[in-house]
PDB file of C-alpha atoms and ligand atoms in Angstrom:
ATOM      1  CA  MET A   1       8.925   3.860  21.369  1.00 48.00           C
ATOM      2  CA  ASP A   2       7.014   1.885  24.207  1.00 49.00           C
ATOM      3  CA  ASN A   3       6.566  -1.490  22.723  1.00 46.00           C
ATOM      4  CA  GLN A   4       2.879  -1.514  23.820  1.00 48.00           C
ATOM      5  CA  MET A   5       2.114   1.212  21.527  1.00 87.00           C
ATOM      6  CA  ILE A   6       3.086  -0.484  18.441  1.00 96.00           C
ATOM      7  CA  CYS A   7       0.381  -0.523  15.819  1.00 98.00           C
ATOM      8  CA  GLY A   8       0.670  -1.781  12.311  1.00 98.00           C
ATOM      9  CA  ARG A   9      -1.888  -2.923  10.221  1.00 98.00           C
ATOM     10  CA  PHE A  10      -2.894  -5.360   6.922  1.00 97.00           C
ATOM     11  CA  ALA A  11      -4.155  -3.445   4.152  1.00 97.00           C
ATOM     12  CA  PRO A  12      -5.698  -5.581   2.028  1.00 96.00           C
ATOM     13  CA  THR A  13      -7.445  -4.549  -1.692  1.00 95.00           C
ATOM     14  CA  PRO A  14      -9.705  -7.773  -1.946  1.00 96.00           C
ATOM     15  CA  SER A  15      -9.773  -7.473  -5.760  1.00 93.00           C
ATOM     16  CA  GLY A  16      -8.980 -11.243  -5.978  1.00 92.00           C
ATOM     17  CA  ARG A  17      -7.389 -14.036  -4.286  1.00 92.00           C
ATOM     18  CA  MET A  18      -4.318 -13.514  -2.194  1.00 94.00           C
ATOM     19  CA  HIS A  19      -1.108 -14.874  -3.901  1.00 92.00           C
ATOM     20  CA  LEU A  20       2.079 -15.435  -2.260  1.00 94.00           C
ATOM     21  CA  GLY A  21       3.595 -12.199  -2.810  1.00 94.00           C
ATOM     22  CA  ASN A  22       0.512 -10.791  -0.569  1.00 95.00           C
ATOM     23  CA  ALA A  23       0.994 -13.223   2.163  1.00 97.00           C
ATOM     24  CA  PHE A  24       4.610 -12.676   2.216  1.00 97.00           C
ATOM     25  CA  ALA A  25       4.405  -9.206   3.047  1.00 97.00           C
ATOM     26  CA  ALA A  26       1.411  -9.901   5.382  1.00 98.00           C
ATOM     27  CA  LEU A  27       3.440 -12.433   7.184  1.00 98.00           C
ATOM     28  CA  LEU A  28       6.111  -9.739   7.699  1.00 98.00           C
ATOM     29  CA  ALA A  29       3.682  -7.153   8.789  1.00 98.00           C
ATOM     30  CA  TRP A  30       2.228  -9.746  11.594  1.00 98.00           C
ATOM     31  CA  LEU A  31       5.842 -10.386  12.846  1.00 98.00           C
ATOM     32  CA  ASP A  32       7.104  -6.828  12.902  1.00 98.00           C
ATOM     33  CA  VAL A  33       4.124  -6.220  15.185  1.00 98.00           C
ATOM     34  CA  ARG A  34       3.361  -9.745  16.893  1.00 97.00           C
ATOM     35  CA  SER A  35       7.416  -9.927  17.993  1.00 97.00           C
ATOM     36  CA  VAL A  36       7.159  -6.772  20.038  1.00 96.00           C
ATOM     37  CA  GLY A  37       3.692  -7.730  21.410  1.00 95.00           C
ATOM     38  CA  GLY A  38       1.822  -4.856  19.282  1.00 96.00           C
ATOM     39  CA  ARG A  39      -1.436  -4.478  18.091  1.00 97.00           C
ATOM     40  CA  LEU A  40      -2.638  -5.169  14.304  1.00 97.00           C
ATOM     41  CA  VAL A  41      -5.447  -3.437  12.649  1.00 97.00           C
ATOM     42  CA  LEU A  42      -6.963  -4.749   9.645  1.00 97.00           C
ATOM     43  CA  ARG A  43      -8.405  -2.546   7.071  1.00 97.00           C
ATOM     44  CA  ILE A  44     -10.060  -3.301   3.963  1.00 97.00           C
ATOM     45  CA  GLU A  45      -8.939  -1.039   1.110  1.00 96.00           C
ATOM     46  CA  ASP A  46     -12.213  -1.399  -1.310  1.00 95.00           C
ATOM     47  CA  LEU A  47     -11.939   2.208  -2.611  1.00 94.00           C
ATOM     48  CA  ASP A  48     -12.270   0.662  -6.453  1.00 92.00           C
ATOM     49  CA  THR A  49     -15.811  -0.511  -5.523  1.00 91.00           C
ATOM     50  CA  THR A  50     -15.949  -2.025  -9.455  1.00 92.00           C
ATOM     51  CA  ARG A  51     -13.014  -4.335  -8.669  1.00 93.00           C
ATOM     52  CA  CYS A  52     -13.580  -5.041  -4.946  1.00 95.00           C
ATOM     53  CA  SER A  53     -16.409  -6.962  -3.095  1.00 94.00           C
ATOM     54  CA  ALA A  54     -17.300  -8.107   0.378  1.00 93.00           C
ATOM     55  CA  GLU A  55     -16.977 -11.885  -0.946  1.00 95.00           C
ATOM     56  CA  LYS A  56     -13.405 -11.162  -2.074  1.00 96.00           C
ATOM     57  CA  ALA A  57     -12.689  -9.651   1.332  1.00 96.00           C
ATOM     58  CA  ALA A  58     -14.224 -12.095   3.028  1.00 96.00           C
ATOM     59  CA  GLN A  59     -11.782 -14.603   1.262  1.00 97.00           C
ATOM     60  CA  VAL A  60      -8.701 -12.815   1.737  1.00 97.00           C
ATOM     61  CA  LEU A  61      -9.447 -12.634   5.636  1.00 97.00           C
ATOM     62  CA  ALA A  62     -10.023 -16.272   5.560  1.00 97.00           C
ATOM     63  CA  ASP A  63      -6.692 -16.968   3.746  1.00 97.00           C
ATOM     64  CA  MET A  64      -5.286 -14.874   6.214  1.00 97.00           C
ATOM     65  CA  ARG A  65      -6.652 -17.014   9.506  1.00 97.00           C
ATOM     66  CA  TRP A  66      -5.640 -20.216   7.439  1.00 97.00           C
ATOM     67  CA  LEU A  67      -1.884 -18.801   7.346  1.00 98.00           C
ATOM     68  CA  GLY A  68      -2.142 -18.175  11.082  1.00 97.00           C
ATOM     69  CA  LEU A  69      -1.919 -14.436  10.755  1.00 98.00           C
ATOM     70  CA  ASP A  70      -4.621 -12.722  13.037  1.00 98.00           C
ATOM     71  CA  TRP A  71      -5.694  -9.101  13.861  1.00 97.00           C
ATOM     72  CA  ASP A  72      -6.865  -7.184  16.975  1.00 97.00           C
ATOM     73  CA  GLU A  73      -9.395  -4.557  15.324  1.00 95.00           C
ATOM     74  CA  GLY A  74     -11.198  -4.149  11.997  1.00 94.00           C
ATOM     75  CA  GLY A  75     -12.128  -6.533   9.321  1.00 89.00           C
ATOM     76  CA  LEU A  76     -15.485  -7.081   7.646  1.00 87.00           C
ATOM     77  CA  LEU A  77     -17.750  -6.642  10.580  1.00 81.00           C
ATOM     78  CA  ASN A  78     -16.998  -3.020  11.133  1.00 81.00           C
ATOM     79  CA  GLY A  79     -17.325  -0.945   8.475  1.00 82.00           C
ATOM     80  CA  ASP A  80     -15.376   2.215  10.071  1.00 92.00           C
ATOM     81  CA  TYR A  81     -12.393  -0.143   8.872  1.00 96.00           C
ATOM     82  CA  MET A  82     -13.640  -0.338   4.902  1.00 96.00           C
ATOM     83  CA  GLN A  83     -12.463   2.390   2.988  1.00 96.00           C
ATOM     84  CA  SER A  84     -15.475   2.131   0.860  1.00 95.00           C
ATOM     85  CA  ARG A  85     -17.220   3.398   3.770  1.00 95.00           C
ATOM     86  CA  ARG A  86     -14.875   5.897   4.989  1.00 96.00           C
ATOM     87  CA  THR A  87     -16.121   8.608   2.261  1.00 97.00           C
ATOM     88  CA  GLU A  88     -16.728  11.146   4.883  1.00 97.00           C
ATOM     89  CA  TYR A  89     -13.429  11.371   6.527  1.00 98.00           C
ATOM     90  CA  TYR A  90     -11.633  11.537   3.067  1.00 98.00           C
ATOM     91  CA  GLN A  91     -13.696  14.601   2.610  1.00 98.00           C
ATOM     92  CA  GLN A  92     -12.823  16.137   5.664  1.00 98.00           C
ATOM     93  CA  ALA A  93      -9.075  15.933   4.877  1.00 98.00           C
ATOM     94  CA  PHE A  94      -9.525  17.364   1.420  1.00 98.00           C
ATOM     95  CA  ASP A  95     -11.357  20.306   2.459  1.00 98.00           C
ATOM     96  CA  LYS A  96      -8.109  20.644   5.023  1.00 98.00           C
ATOM     97  CA  LEU A  97      -6.203  20.492   2.202  1.00 98.00           C
ATOM     98  CA  ALA A  98      -8.102  22.851   0.158  1.00 98.00           C
ATOM     99  CA  ALA A  99      -8.135  25.547   2.737  1.00 98.00           C
ATOM    100  CA  GLN A 100      -4.785  25.514   2.488  1.00 97.00           C
ATOM    101  CA  GLY A 101      -4.561  26.522  -0.832  1.00 97.00           C
ATOM    102  CA  LEU A 102      -3.015  23.469  -2.578  1.00 97.00           C
ATOM    103  CA  VAL A 103      -5.738  22.192  -4.317  1.00 98.00           C
ATOM    104  CA  TYR A 104      -7.151  22.666  -7.843  1.00 97.00           C
ATOM    105  CA  PRO A 105      -9.282  20.703 -10.753  1.00 96.00           C
ATOM    106  CA  CYS A 106      -7.427  18.952 -13.075  1.00 95.00           C
ATOM    107  CA  PHE A 107      -9.313  18.830 -16.795  1.00 93.00           C
ATOM    108  CA  CYS A 108      -6.869  16.714 -18.381  1.00 91.00           C
ATOM    109  CA  SER A 109      -8.020  13.615 -20.234  1.00 83.00           C
ATOM    110  CA  ARG A 110      -5.569  10.416 -19.584  1.00 70.00           C
ATOM    111  CA  ALA A 111      -4.033  11.073 -22.849  1.00 64.00           C
ATOM    112  CA  GLU A 112      -3.169  14.570 -22.049  1.00 69.00           C
ATOM    113  CA  ARG A 113      -1.693  13.266 -18.833  1.00 64.00           C
ATOM    114  CA  MET A 114       0.617  11.426 -20.916  1.00 59.00           C
ATOM    115  CA  ALA A 115       1.503  13.728 -23.018  1.00 58.00           C
ATOM    116  CA  ALA A 116       5.232  13.760 -24.630  1.00 44.00           C
ATOM    117  CA  ASN A 117       6.237  16.784 -22.285  1.00 53.00           C
ATOM    118  CA  ALA A 118       5.628  15.079 -19.066  1.00 57.00           C
ATOM    119  CA  PRO A 119       8.925  13.965 -17.964  1.00 58.00           C
ATOM    120  CA  HIS A 120       9.031  10.003 -16.866  1.00 61.00           C
ATOM    121  CA  ARG A 121      10.259   8.905 -13.787  1.00 68.00           C
ATOM    122  CA  GLU A 122      13.174   6.109 -13.451  1.00 64.00           C
ATOM    123  CA  ASP A 123      10.499   3.410 -12.475  1.00 69.00           C
ATOM    124  CA  GLY A 124       8.412   4.563 -15.334  1.00 69.00           C
ATOM    125  CA  ALA A 125       5.995   6.701 -13.566  1.00 75.00           C
ATOM    126  CA  VAL A 126       4.700   9.739 -15.290  1.00 78.00           C
ATOM    127  CA  VAL A 127       5.376  13.175 -13.437  1.00 88.00           C
ATOM    128  CA  TYR A 128       2.417  15.248 -14.460  1.00 89.00           C
ATOM    129  CA  ASP A 129       3.490  18.535 -15.593  1.00 87.00           C
ATOM    130  CA  GLY A 130       0.954  20.815 -13.552  1.00 91.00           C
ATOM    131  CA  ARG A 131      -0.509  22.401 -17.092  1.00 91.00           C
ATOM    132  CA  CYS A 132      -3.922  22.671 -15.306  1.00 94.00           C
ATOM    133  CA  ARG A 133      -2.597  24.509 -12.064  1.00 94.00           C
ATOM    134  CA  LYS A 134      -2.086  27.303 -14.426  1.00 93.00           C
ATOM    135  CA  LEU A 135      -5.739  27.540 -15.644  1.00 93.00           C
ATOM    136  CA  SER A 136      -7.537  30.806 -14.929  1.00 94.00           C
ATOM    137  CA  ALA A 137     -10.996  30.833 -13.323  1.00 94.00           C
ATOM    138  CA  GLU A 138     -12.373  31.481 -16.690  1.00 95.00           C
ATOM    139  CA  GLU A 139     -10.671  28.608 -18.239  1.00 94.00           C
ATOM    140  CA  GLN A 140     -11.874  26.625 -15.479  1.00 93.00           C
ATOM    141  CA  ALA A 141     -15.488  27.561 -15.413  1.00 94.00           C
ATOM    142  CA  GLY A 142     -15.273  27.323 -19.191  1.00 93.00           C
ATOM    143  CA  LEU A 143     -14.231  23.518 -19.293  1.00 91.00           C
ATOM    144  CA  ALA A 144     -16.825  22.855 -16.456  1.00 92.00           C
ATOM    145  CA  ALA A 145     -19.316  24.352 -18.722  1.00 93.00           C
ATOM    146  CA  GLU A 146     -18.334  21.845 -21.460  1.00 91.00           C
ATOM    147  CA  GLY A 147     -19.351  18.988 -18.955  1.00 89.00           C
ATOM    148  CA  ARG A 148     -15.728  17.855 -18.257  1.00 87.00           C
ATOM    149  CA  LYS A 149     -15.454  16.478 -14.781  1.00 92.00           C
ATOM    150  CA  PRO A 150     -11.902  17.337 -13.229  1.00 95.00           C
ATOM    151  CA  ALA A 151     -10.038  15.345 -11.258  1.00 95.00           C
ATOM    152  CA  TRP A 152      -8.740  16.864  -8.147  1.00 96.00           C
ATOM    153  CA  ARG A 153      -4.721  17.287  -7.686  1.00 96.00           C
ATOM    154  CA  ILE A 154      -2.673  18.653  -4.775  1.00 97.00           C
ATOM    155  CA  GLN A 155       0.399  20.970  -5.523  1.00 98.00           C
ATOM    156  CA  THR A 156       3.807  19.500  -4.592  1.00 97.00           C
ATOM    157  CA  PRO A 157       6.448  21.543  -2.983  1.00 97.00           C
ATOM    158  CA  ASP A 158      10.107  21.992  -4.420  1.00 97.00           C
ATOM    159  CA  GLU A 159      11.057  20.233  -1.254  1.00 98.00           C
ATOM    160  CA  VAL A 160      13.039  17.026  -0.628  1.00 98.00           C
ATOM    161  CA  ILE A 161      11.110  14.623   1.905  1.00 98.00           C
ATOM    162  CA  SER A 162      13.460  11.540   3.009  1.00 98.00           C
ATOM    163  CA  LEU A 163      12.704   8.566   5.507  1.00 98.00           C
ATOM    164  CA  THR A 164      14.846   5.789   6.697  1.00 98.00           C
ATOM    165  CA  ASP A 165      12.825   2.661   5.958  1.00 98.00           C
ATOM    166  CA  CYS A 166      13.779  -0.232   8.493  1.00 97.00           C
ATOM    167  CA  ASN A 167      14.297  -2.707   5.932  1.00 98.00           C
ATOM    168  CA  LEU A 168      15.778  -0.729   3.321  1.00 98.00           C
ATOM    169  CA  GLY A 169      17.054   2.245   4.557  1.00 98.00           C
ATOM    170  CA  TYR A 170      17.489   6.053   3.319  1.00 98.00           C
ATOM    171  CA  PHE A 171      15.135   7.119   0.650  1.00 98.00           C
ATOM    172  CA  ALA A 172      14.302  10.593  -0.602  1.00 97.00           C
ATOM    173  CA  GLN A 173      12.269  12.154  -3.282  1.00 96.00           C
ATOM    174  CA  ASN A 174      12.062  15.801  -4.241  1.00 96.00           C
ATOM    175  CA  LEU A 175       7.964  16.079  -4.556  1.00 96.00           C
ATOM    176  CA  ALA A 176       7.768  18.463  -7.265  1.00 95.00           C
ATOM    177  CA  ALA A 177      10.415  16.809  -9.713  1.00 93.00           C
ATOM    178  CA  ASP A 178      10.548  13.117  -8.750  1.00 93.00           C
ATOM    179  CA  CYS A 179       6.342  12.878  -8.028  1.00 92.00           C
ATOM    180  CA  GLY A 180       4.473  15.901  -9.560  1.00 93.00           C
ATOM    181  CA  ASP A 181       1.248  17.156  -8.671  1.00 95.00           C
ATOM    182  CA  PHE A 182      -0.603  14.018  -7.820  1.00 94.00           C
ATOM    183  CA  ILE A 183      -4.613  13.097  -7.849  1.00 94.00           C
ATOM    184  CA  LEU A 184      -6.453  13.200  -4.301  1.00 97.00           C
ATOM    185  CA  ARG A 185      -9.924  12.900  -6.058  1.00 96.00           C
ATOM    186  CA  ARG A 186     -10.578  10.938  -9.195  1.00 93.00           C
ATOM    187  CA  SER A 187     -12.521  12.468 -12.034  1.00 93.00           C
ATOM    188  CA  ASP A 188     -15.461  10.027 -10.755  1.00 92.00           C
ATOM    189  CA  GLY A 189     -15.672  11.287  -7.530  1.00 93.00           C
ATOM    190  CA  VAL A 190     -13.739   8.742  -5.670  1.00 94.00           C
ATOM    191  CA  PHE A 191     -10.718   9.509  -3.315  1.00 96.00           C
ATOM    192  CA  ALA A 192      -7.258   8.526  -4.107  1.00 96.00           C
ATOM    193  CA  TYR A 193      -5.291   5.812  -2.515  1.00 96.00           C
ATOM    194  CA  GLN A 194      -2.880   8.229  -1.359  1.00 97.00           C
ATOM    195  CA  LEU A 195      -5.245  10.306   0.682  1.00 98.00           C
ATOM    196  CA  ALA A 196      -7.362   7.587   2.064  1.00 97.00           C
ATOM    197  CA  VAL A 197      -4.127   5.516   3.452  1.00 98.00           C
ATOM    198  CA  VAL A 198      -2.966   8.518   5.274  1.00 98.00           C
ATOM    199  CA  VAL A 199      -6.474   9.693   6.723  1.00 98.00           C
ATOM    200  CA  ASP A 200      -6.846   5.971   7.510  1.00 98.00           C
ATOM    201  CA  ASP A 201      -3.159   5.333   9.373  1.00 98.00           C
ATOM    202  CA  MET A 202      -3.940   8.426  10.944  1.00 98.00           C
ATOM    203  CA  ALA A 203      -7.068   7.665  12.482  1.00 97.00           C
ATOM    204  CA  MET A 204      -6.584   4.408  13.344  1.00 97.00           C
ATOM    205  CA  GLY A 205      -3.295   5.000  15.301  1.00 97.00           C
ATOM    206  CA  VAL A 206      -1.051   2.970  12.994  1.00 98.00           C
ATOM    207  CA  ASN A 207       3.005   3.764  13.276  1.00 98.00           C
ATOM    208  CA  ARG A 208       4.282   0.734  11.706  1.00 98.00           C
ATOM    209  CA  VAL A 209       3.809   0.225   8.031  1.00 98.00           C
ATOM    210  CA  VAL A 210       5.067  -3.034   6.338  1.00 98.00           C
ATOM    211  CA  ARG A 211       4.399  -3.394   2.624  1.00 98.00           C
ATOM    212  CA  GLY A 212       5.627  -4.397  -0.617  1.00 96.00           C
ATOM    213  CA  LYS A 213       8.303  -1.994  -2.151  1.00 95.00           C
ATOM    214  CA  ASP A 214       6.363  -1.078  -5.029  1.00 93.00           C
ATOM    215  CA  LEU A 215       4.651   1.482  -2.540  1.00 96.00           C
ATOM    216  CA  LEU A 216       8.480   3.071  -1.507  1.00 96.00           C
ATOM    217  CA  THR A 217       8.033   5.786  -4.409  1.00 95.00           C
ATOM    218  CA  SER A 218       4.803   6.695  -2.817  1.00 96.00           C
ATOM    219  CA  THR A 219       5.817   6.820   1.013  1.00 98.00           C
ATOM    220  CA  PRO A 220       7.110  10.484   0.589  1.00 97.00           C
ATOM    221  CA  GLN A 221       3.723  11.820  -0.904  1.00 97.00           C
ATOM    222  CA  GLN A 222       2.400  10.292   2.102  1.00 98.00           C
ATOM    223  CA  ILE A 223       4.695  11.504   4.795  1.00 98.00           C
ATOM    224  CA  TRP A 224       3.981  14.912   3.277  1.00 98.00           C
ATOM    225  CA  LEU A 225       0.414  14.598   3.656  1.00 98.00           C
ATOM    226  CA  HIS A 226       0.828  13.045   7.042  1.00 98.00           C
ATOM    227  CA  ARG A 227       2.288  16.594   8.215  1.00 98.00           C
ATOM    228  CA  LEU A 228      -0.279  18.989   6.093  1.00 98.00           C
ATOM    229  CA  LEU A 229      -2.760  16.952   7.778  1.00 98.00           C
ATOM    230  CA  GLY A 230      -1.267  17.472  11.434  1.00 97.00           C
ATOM    231  CA  GLY A 231      -0.151  13.743  12.050  1.00 94.00           C
ATOM    232  CA  ASP A 232       3.042  11.938  12.774  1.00 95.00           C
ATOM    233  CA  PRO A 233       4.017  10.069   9.993  1.00 98.00           C
ATOM    234  CA  PRO A 234       4.024   6.118  10.707  1.00 98.00           C
ATOM    235  CA  GLN A 235       7.740   4.153  10.664  1.00 98.00           C
ATOM    236  CA  TYR A 236       7.684   2.556   7.347  1.00 98.00           C
ATOM    237  CA  CYS A 237       9.434  -0.576   6.306  1.00 98.00           C
ATOM    238  CA  HIS A 238       9.212  -2.358   2.935  1.00 98.00           C
ATOM    239  CA  VAL A 239       9.580  -5.386   1.756  1.00 98.00           C
ATOM    240  CA  PRO A 240      11.265  -7.041  -1.247  1.00 97.00           C
ATOM    241  CA  LEU A 241       8.675  -7.864  -4.049  1.00 95.00           C
ATOM    242  CA  LEU A 242       8.080 -11.592  -5.024  1.00 94.00           C
ATOM    243  CA  LEU A 243       8.721 -12.077  -8.585  1.00 93.00           C
ATOM    244  CA  ALA A 244       7.403 -14.672 -11.157  1.00 88.00           C
ATOM    245  CA  GLU A 245      10.105 -16.869 -13.205  1.00 84.00           C
ATOM    246  CA  ASP A 246      10.151 -14.337 -15.937  1.00 85.00           C
ATOM    247  CA  GLY A 247      11.176 -11.047 -13.603  1.00 84.00           C
ATOM    248  CA  LYS A 248       7.943  -9.811 -13.417  1.00 86.00           C
ATOM    249  CA  ARG A 249       6.197  -9.257  -9.979  1.00 84.00           C
ATOM    250  CA  LEU A 250       3.586 -11.815  -8.993  1.00 81.00           C
ATOM    251  CA  ALA A 251       0.219 -10.789  -9.957  1.00 76.00           C
ATOM    252  CA  LYS A 252      -3.266 -12.314  -9.881  1.00 70.00           C
ATOM    253  CA  ARG A 253      -2.616 -13.876 -13.272  1.00 70.00           C
ATOM    254  CA  ASP A 254      -0.058 -16.158 -11.741  1.00 75.00           C
ATOM    255  CA  LYS A 255      -2.597 -18.790 -10.627  1.00 72.00           C
ATOM    256  CA  ALA A 256      -0.113 -21.305  -9.870  1.00 71.00           C
ATOM    257  CA  LEU A 257       0.936 -19.201  -6.686  1.00 85.00           C
ATOM    258  CA  ASP A 258      -2.543 -17.926  -5.390  1.00 89.00           C
ATOM    259  CA  LEU A 259      -3.627 -19.439  -2.399  1.00 93.00           C
ATOM    260  CA  GLY A 260      -6.680 -20.996  -3.383  1.00 92.00           C
ATOM    261  CA  GLU A 261      -4.042 -23.339  -5.529  1.00 89.00           C
ATOM    262  CA  ILE A 262      -1.552 -23.726  -2.912  1.00 92.00           C
ATOM    263  CA  SER A 263      -3.831 -24.279   0.344  1.00 93.00           C
ATOM    264  CA  SER A 264      -5.287 -27.201  -1.916  1.00 93.00           C
ATOM    265  CA  ARG A 265      -1.887 -28.897  -1.901  1.00 92.00           C
ATOM    266  CA  HIS A 266       0.288 -27.739   1.003  1.00 95.00           C
ATOM    267  CA  THR A 267      -0.308 -27.154   4.771  1.00 97.00           C
ATOM    268  CA  ALA A 268      -0.523 -23.645   6.232  1.00 98.00           C
ATOM    269  CA  ALA A 269       2.871 -24.545   8.048  1.00 98.00           C
ATOM    270  CA  GLU A 270       4.660 -25.412   5.008  1.00 97.00           C
ATOM    271  CA  VAL A 271       3.702 -22.270   2.977  1.00 97.00           C
ATOM    272  CA  VAL A 272       4.579 -20.031   6.027  1.00 98.00           C
ATOM    273  CA  GLY A 273       8.158 -21.826   6.040  1.00 98.00           C
ATOM    274  CA  LEU A 274       8.644 -21.387   2.276  1.00 97.00           C
ATOM    275  CA  LEU A 275       7.564 -17.589   2.700  1.00 98.00           C
ATOM    276  CA  ALA A 276       9.903 -17.540   5.422  1.00 98.00           C
ATOM    277  CA  TRP A 277      12.803 -19.062   3.799  1.00 97.00           C
ATOM    278  CA  TRP A 278      11.999 -16.610   0.811  1.00 97.00           C
ATOM    279  CA  ALA A 279      12.599 -13.906   3.682  1.00 98.00           C
ATOM    280  CA  GLY A 280      15.933 -14.972   4.615  1.00 97.00           C
ATOM    281  CA  LEU A 281      14.464 -16.089   8.092  1.00 98.00           C
ATOM    282  CA  LEU A 282      14.966 -19.689   7.720  1.00 97.00           C
ATOM    283  CA  THR A 283      18.140 -21.635   5.932  1.00 96.00           C
ATOM    284  CA  GLU A 284      15.892 -23.921   4.238  1.00 95.00           C
ATOM    285  CA  PRO A 285      11.620 -23.932   3.551  1.00 95.00           C
ATOM    286  CA  VAL A 286      10.573 -26.121   6.688  1.00 96.00           C
ATOM    287  CA  PRO A 287       7.095 -26.167   8.195  1.00 97.00           C
ATOM    288  CA  ILE A 288       6.804 -23.291  10.863  1.00 98.00           C
ATOM    289  CA  THR A 289       4.100 -21.367  12.105  1.00 98.00           C
ATOM    290  CA  ALA A 290       3.908 -18.025  12.306  1.00 98.00           C
ATOM    291  CA  ALA A 291       3.959 -17.838  16.240  1.00 97.00           C
ATOM    292  CA  GLU A 292       7.250 -19.769  16.220  1.00 98.00           C
ATOM    293  CA  LEU A 293       9.024 -17.638  13.668  1.00 98.00           C
ATOM    294  CA  ALA A 294       7.662 -14.486  16.247  1.00 97.00           C
ATOM    295  CA  ALA A 295      10.085 -15.784  19.166  1.00 94.00           C
ATOM    296  CA  ASP A 296      13.416 -14.412  17.092  1.00 94.00           C
ATOM    297  CA  PHE A 297      12.148 -12.173  14.088  1.00 98.00           C
ATOM    298  CA  GLU A 298      14.311  -9.459  13.356  1.00 97.00           C
ATOM    299  CA  TRP A 299      14.559  -6.839  10.542  1.00 98.00           C
ATOM    300  CA  ARG A 300      18.336  -7.695   9.940  1.00 97.00           C
ATOM    301  CA  ARG A 301      17.929 -10.795   8.701  1.00 97.00           C
ATOM    302  CA  VAL A 302      15.033  -9.916   6.148  1.00 98.00           C
ATOM    303  CA  ALA A 303      16.180  -9.798   2.294  1.00 97.00           C
ATOM    304  CA  LYS A 304      16.658  -6.639   1.077  1.00 97.00           C
ATOM    305  CA  GLN A 305      16.642  -7.719  -2.716  1.00 96.00           C
ATOM    306  CA  ASP A 306      13.372  -8.685  -4.850  1.00 95.00           C
ATOM    307  CA  ILE A 307      13.177 -12.432  -5.050  1.00 95.00           C
ATOM    308  CA  VAL A 308      12.146 -15.046  -7.817  1.00 93.00           C
ATOM    309  CA  ALA A 309       9.364 -16.966  -6.161  1.00 91.00           C
ATOM    310  CA  LYS A 310      10.661 -20.367  -7.344  1.00 88.00           C
ATOM    311  CA  LEU A 311       8.802 -23.172  -5.817  1.00 88.00           C
ATOM    312  CA  PRO A 312      11.088 -26.097  -4.215  1.00 88.00           C
ATOM    313  CA  ALA A 313      11.267 -29.392  -6.452  1.00 86.00           C
ATOM    314  CA  ASN A 314       8.948 -31.510  -3.985  1.00 83.00           C
ATOM    315  CA  TRP A 315       6.344 -28.780  -4.437  1.00 82.00           C
ATOM    316  CA  LEU A 316       5.926 -29.257  -7.922  1.00 71.00           C
TER     317      LEU A 316
HETATM  318  N1  LIG B 401      -3.909  -1.990  -0.383  1.00 50.73           N
HETATM  319  C1  LIG B 401      -2.788  -1.962  -0.867  1.00 50.73           C
HETATM  320  C2  LIG B 401      -2.535  -3.565  -1.514  1.00 50.73           C
HETATM  321  O1  LIG B 401      -3.318  -4.693  -1.396  1.00 50.73           O
HETATM  322  C3  LIG B 401      -1.530  -1.661   0.422  1.00 50.73           C
HETATM  323  C4  LIG B 401      -1.558  -0.099   0.608  1.00 50.73           C
HETATM  324  C5  LIG B 401      -0.761  -0.094   1.490  1.00 50.73           C
HETATM  325  O2  LIG B 401       0.010  -0.876   2.412  1.00 50.73           O
HETATM  326  O3  LIG B 401      -0.333   1.127   1.825  1.00 50.73           O
HETATM  327  O4  LIG B 401      -1.257  -3.649  -2.601  1.00 50.73           O
END
């Protein structure tokens, strides 16, 4: 691929202050693109308007700038890059998939979906058993008449979708067995992340996706949706997760590691150095800028295993 054509993205969900885990993935996404002179898009993944807000998005963007992570397109000034304003594009894609006969209404409540006969995947996710796929048109009409609002699912094929992740290597899933029919649109009308992310990556010309490893199991679904919608899937690079000392994924609850707390006590160069050390790009956590790291960035050196985000003794 011509380096000039590389296009990556940041895709934050502005539901709270960024923590070091978000900053870690953002730094690697930035290095992946800037080390080869590519373009970066910033898209705001605010589909869930009950948890996200423009104020929180502005804070996330300010934190990225503080870290020295810039972008070429998108952000808050242009509504075209905010998922909450892109419903018409998701609707068009939904209609295209429905026209292929793959979409059906699902009237199951959450409790029914979690019911015992749904097998559990290794990572604990529940595979929907497809029961609403078997409803007749009369049964569907009956349930709708009772006032039940359906979610909309896509029927997955008994097909293995594989990828070569540029950080983690080969990964494959049988869509029917490992993923099951998944939701494209929730019963409250909100389009699902899986659909929105594919529509947006296609529309924005994204061909490199760098993100946390928690999304690796979503990737075969996304590759399949890209194909159904007539696009070329991007190259995926999943990065390890930062874990709290109890072994759980860093989350908003770990206040000590959010950027508000960290930036009040450390410089951006110190934080970038710490992240780069955790990533395997430095042998010790010394202050450095993202731009300095871009000079010799290589995926070969990036950690593959999740990382316990233990702060160096002089940081505490
Ligand atoms: N919006 C997601 C997040 O903040 C990232 C989705 C993606 O990279 O595909 O975790």
